[in-house]
Coordinates of C-alpha atoms in Angstrom, one line a residue:
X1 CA 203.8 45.4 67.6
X2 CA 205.0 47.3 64.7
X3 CA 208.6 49.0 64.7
X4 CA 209.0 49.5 61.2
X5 CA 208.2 51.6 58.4
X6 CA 209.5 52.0 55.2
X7 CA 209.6 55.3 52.8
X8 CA 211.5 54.9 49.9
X9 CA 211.4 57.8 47.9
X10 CA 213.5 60.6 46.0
X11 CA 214.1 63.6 47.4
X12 CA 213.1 65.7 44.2
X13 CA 209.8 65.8 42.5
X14 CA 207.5 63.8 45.1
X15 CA 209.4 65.0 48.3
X16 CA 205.9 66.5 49.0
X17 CA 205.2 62.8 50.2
X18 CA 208.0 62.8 52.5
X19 CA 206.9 66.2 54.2
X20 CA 203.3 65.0 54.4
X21 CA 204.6 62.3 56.0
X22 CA 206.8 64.3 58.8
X23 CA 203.5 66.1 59.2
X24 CA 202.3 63.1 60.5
X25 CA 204.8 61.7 62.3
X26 CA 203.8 63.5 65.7
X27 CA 200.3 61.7 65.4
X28 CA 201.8 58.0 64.4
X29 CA 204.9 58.3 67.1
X30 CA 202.3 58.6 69.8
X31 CA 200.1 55.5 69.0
X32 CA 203.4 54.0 67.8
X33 CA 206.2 54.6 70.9
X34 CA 208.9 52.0 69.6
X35 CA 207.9 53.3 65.4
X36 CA 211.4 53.3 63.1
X37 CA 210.7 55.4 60.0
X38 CA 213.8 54.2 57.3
X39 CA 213.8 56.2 54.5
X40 CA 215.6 55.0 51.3
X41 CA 216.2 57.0 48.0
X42 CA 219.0 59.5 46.7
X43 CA 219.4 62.5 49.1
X44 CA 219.7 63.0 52.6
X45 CA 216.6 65.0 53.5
X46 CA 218.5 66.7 56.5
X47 CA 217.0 69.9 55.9
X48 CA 213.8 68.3 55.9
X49 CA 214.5 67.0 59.9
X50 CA 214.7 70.3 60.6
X51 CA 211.0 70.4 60.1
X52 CA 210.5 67.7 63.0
X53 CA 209.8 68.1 66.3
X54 CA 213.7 67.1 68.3
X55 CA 211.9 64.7 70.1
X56 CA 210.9 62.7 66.8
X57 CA 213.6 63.1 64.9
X58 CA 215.4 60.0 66.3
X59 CA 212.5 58.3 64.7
X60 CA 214.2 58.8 60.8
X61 CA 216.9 56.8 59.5
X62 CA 217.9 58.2 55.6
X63 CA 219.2 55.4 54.3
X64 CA 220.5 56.4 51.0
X65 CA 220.4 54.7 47.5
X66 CA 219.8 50.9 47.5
X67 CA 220.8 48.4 45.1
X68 CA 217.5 46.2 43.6
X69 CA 219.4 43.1 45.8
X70 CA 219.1 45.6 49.0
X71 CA 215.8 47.0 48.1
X72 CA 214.6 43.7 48.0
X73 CA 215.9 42.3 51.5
X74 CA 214.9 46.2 53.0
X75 CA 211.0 46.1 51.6
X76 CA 211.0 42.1 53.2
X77 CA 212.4 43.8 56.0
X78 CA 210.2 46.0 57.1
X79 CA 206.4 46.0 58.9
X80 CA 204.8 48.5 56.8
X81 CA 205.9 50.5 53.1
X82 CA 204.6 53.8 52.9
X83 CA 203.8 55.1 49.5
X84 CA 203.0 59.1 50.1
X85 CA 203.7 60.3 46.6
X86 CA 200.9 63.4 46.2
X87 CA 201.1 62.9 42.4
X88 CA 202.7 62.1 38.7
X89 CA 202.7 58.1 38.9
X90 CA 201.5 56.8 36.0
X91 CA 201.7 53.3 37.1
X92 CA 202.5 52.5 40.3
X93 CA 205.9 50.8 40.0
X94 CA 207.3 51.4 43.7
X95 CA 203.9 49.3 44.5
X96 CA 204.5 46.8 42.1
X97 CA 208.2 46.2 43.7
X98 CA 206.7 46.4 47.4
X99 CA 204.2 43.9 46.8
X100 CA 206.6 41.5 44.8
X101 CA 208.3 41.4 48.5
X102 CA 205.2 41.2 50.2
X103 CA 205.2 44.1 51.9
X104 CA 202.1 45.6 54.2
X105 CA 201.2 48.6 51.9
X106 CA 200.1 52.4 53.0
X107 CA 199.5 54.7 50.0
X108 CA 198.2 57.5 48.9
X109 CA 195.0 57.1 46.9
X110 CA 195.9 58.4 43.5
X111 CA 194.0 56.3 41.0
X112 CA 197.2 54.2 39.7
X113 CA 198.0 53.6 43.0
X114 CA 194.2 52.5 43.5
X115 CA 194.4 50.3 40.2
X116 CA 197.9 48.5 41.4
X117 CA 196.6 47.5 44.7
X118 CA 193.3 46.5 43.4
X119 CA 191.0 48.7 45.1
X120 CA 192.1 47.9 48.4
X121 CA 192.6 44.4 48.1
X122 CA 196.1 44.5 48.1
X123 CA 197.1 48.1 50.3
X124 CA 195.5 50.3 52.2
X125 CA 194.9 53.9 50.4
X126 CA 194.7 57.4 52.6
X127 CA 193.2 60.4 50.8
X128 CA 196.0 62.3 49.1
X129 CA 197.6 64.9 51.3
X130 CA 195.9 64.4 54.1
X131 CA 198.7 63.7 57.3
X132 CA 195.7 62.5 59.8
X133 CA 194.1 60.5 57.4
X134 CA 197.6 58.7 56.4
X135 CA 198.7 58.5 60.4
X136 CA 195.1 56.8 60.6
X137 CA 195.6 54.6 58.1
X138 CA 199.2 53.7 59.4
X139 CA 198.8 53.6 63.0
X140 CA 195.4 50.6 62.1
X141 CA 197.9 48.5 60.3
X142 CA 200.6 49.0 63.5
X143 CA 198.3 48.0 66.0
X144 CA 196.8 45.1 64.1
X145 CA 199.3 42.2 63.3
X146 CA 196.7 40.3 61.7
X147 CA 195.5 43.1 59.7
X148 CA 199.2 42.9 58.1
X149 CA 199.7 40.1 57.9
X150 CA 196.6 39.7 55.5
X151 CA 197.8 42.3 53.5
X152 CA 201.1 41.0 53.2
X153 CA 199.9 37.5 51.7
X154 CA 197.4 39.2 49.2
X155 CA 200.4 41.5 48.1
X156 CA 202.0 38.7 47.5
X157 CA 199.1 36.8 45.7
X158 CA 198.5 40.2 44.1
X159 CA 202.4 40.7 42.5
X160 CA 202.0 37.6 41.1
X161 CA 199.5 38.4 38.6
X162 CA 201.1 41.5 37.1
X163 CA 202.1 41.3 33.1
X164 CA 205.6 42.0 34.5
X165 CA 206.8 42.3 30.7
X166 CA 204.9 46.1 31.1
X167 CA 206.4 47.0 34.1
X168 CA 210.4 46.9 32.5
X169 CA 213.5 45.3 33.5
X170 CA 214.7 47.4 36.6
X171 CA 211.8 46.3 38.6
X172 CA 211.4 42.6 37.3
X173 CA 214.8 42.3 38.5
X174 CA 213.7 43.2 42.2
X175 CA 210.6 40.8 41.8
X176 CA 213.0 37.9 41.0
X177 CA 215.2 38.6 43.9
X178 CA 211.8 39.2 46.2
X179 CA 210.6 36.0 45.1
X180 CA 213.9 33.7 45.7
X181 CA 214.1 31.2 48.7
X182 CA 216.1 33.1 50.9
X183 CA 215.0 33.4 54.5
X184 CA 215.3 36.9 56.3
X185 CA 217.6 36.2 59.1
X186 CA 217.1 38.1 62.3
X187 CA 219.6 39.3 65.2
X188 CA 217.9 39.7 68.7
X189 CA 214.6 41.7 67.5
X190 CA 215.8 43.3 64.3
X191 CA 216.4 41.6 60.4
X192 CA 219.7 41.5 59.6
X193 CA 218.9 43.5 56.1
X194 CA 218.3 47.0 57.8
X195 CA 220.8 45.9 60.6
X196 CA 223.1 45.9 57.7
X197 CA 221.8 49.7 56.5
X198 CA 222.1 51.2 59.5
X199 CA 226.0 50.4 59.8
X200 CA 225.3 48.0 62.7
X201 CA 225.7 44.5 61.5
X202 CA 228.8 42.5 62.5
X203 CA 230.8 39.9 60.7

């Protein structure tokens, strides 16, 4: 079953995503027993945990700033990326990334989000700011590997046919490392990339 999911986000202007998303958690973490929750971006969002329940809060890992090579190997990495944002994208770039790695998508249903993933084609879209509508929408993908899987490939299919010229420099660099040959390589149960995050991988 599922065990991860991503949130990378900044802890500034959209941290109204992450809180939605701690709303939820209660409702996901109960469909979801073994559910990780990594959370990468600037900031530590500790006074945020204070807004979870103790008994979830060993559910969150903040893992800091990432490099593009380490944002590449963590969106790989993971089972589902969760985009909450409640609004201001103008784009869609942290989809654009997440798809380049071929990553199961959650998102918010702002219409650039809506555009980037095709409709639906590419991501699943919850109605902004709505927690039982995004646990919904998460805990479906957790409990159906094939469901993911699917997505995964037409994210995949989907980054492909961006105009990556529009989408600028930073981000084309994580598409190119997303798309090299390199295998994720796993220890027991967990990939090696987040192993490597969380402090916990050994030379």
């Amino acid at each position: 079953g599922v065990q991860t999911c991503a949130l990378p986000i900044c802890f500034d202007e959209p941290r109204k995503g992450l809180e939605l998303l701690l709303r939820a958690l209660p409702l996901i973490a109960k469909a979801i027993p073994n559910l990780r929750i990594l959370i990468a971006g600037p900031g530590e969002g500790l006074d945020l945990m204070q807004s979870v329940p103790p008994n979830f809060r060993n559910k969150l890992v903040f893992l800091g700033r990432l490099s593009d090579a380490d944002k590449a190997s963590f969106l790989r990495s993971v089972d589902i990326y969760v985009a909450p944002n409640t609004g201001g994208e103008s784009f869609g770039i942290i989809l654009a990334e997440a798809m380049a790695a071929g990553a199961a998508i959650v998102a918010s249903d702002l219409p650039a989000f809506i555009s980037v993933l095709g409709g639906g084609k590419y991501g699943l879209t919850f109605e902004n700011e709505n927690e039982a509508d995004l646990a919904r929408q998460i805990i479906h993908l957790g409990q159906n590997p094939s469901k993911r899987n699917e997505l995964k490939q037409q994210a995949k299919e989907g980054a492909a046919k961006f105009d990556w010229s529009r989408v600028g420099p930073e981000v084309m660099n994580v598409y190119q490392i997303a798309r090299a040959d390199s295998e994720k390589v796993s220890v027991g149960n967990e990939p090696r990339s987040w192993l490597r995050f969380l402090g916990r991988e050994e030379n």
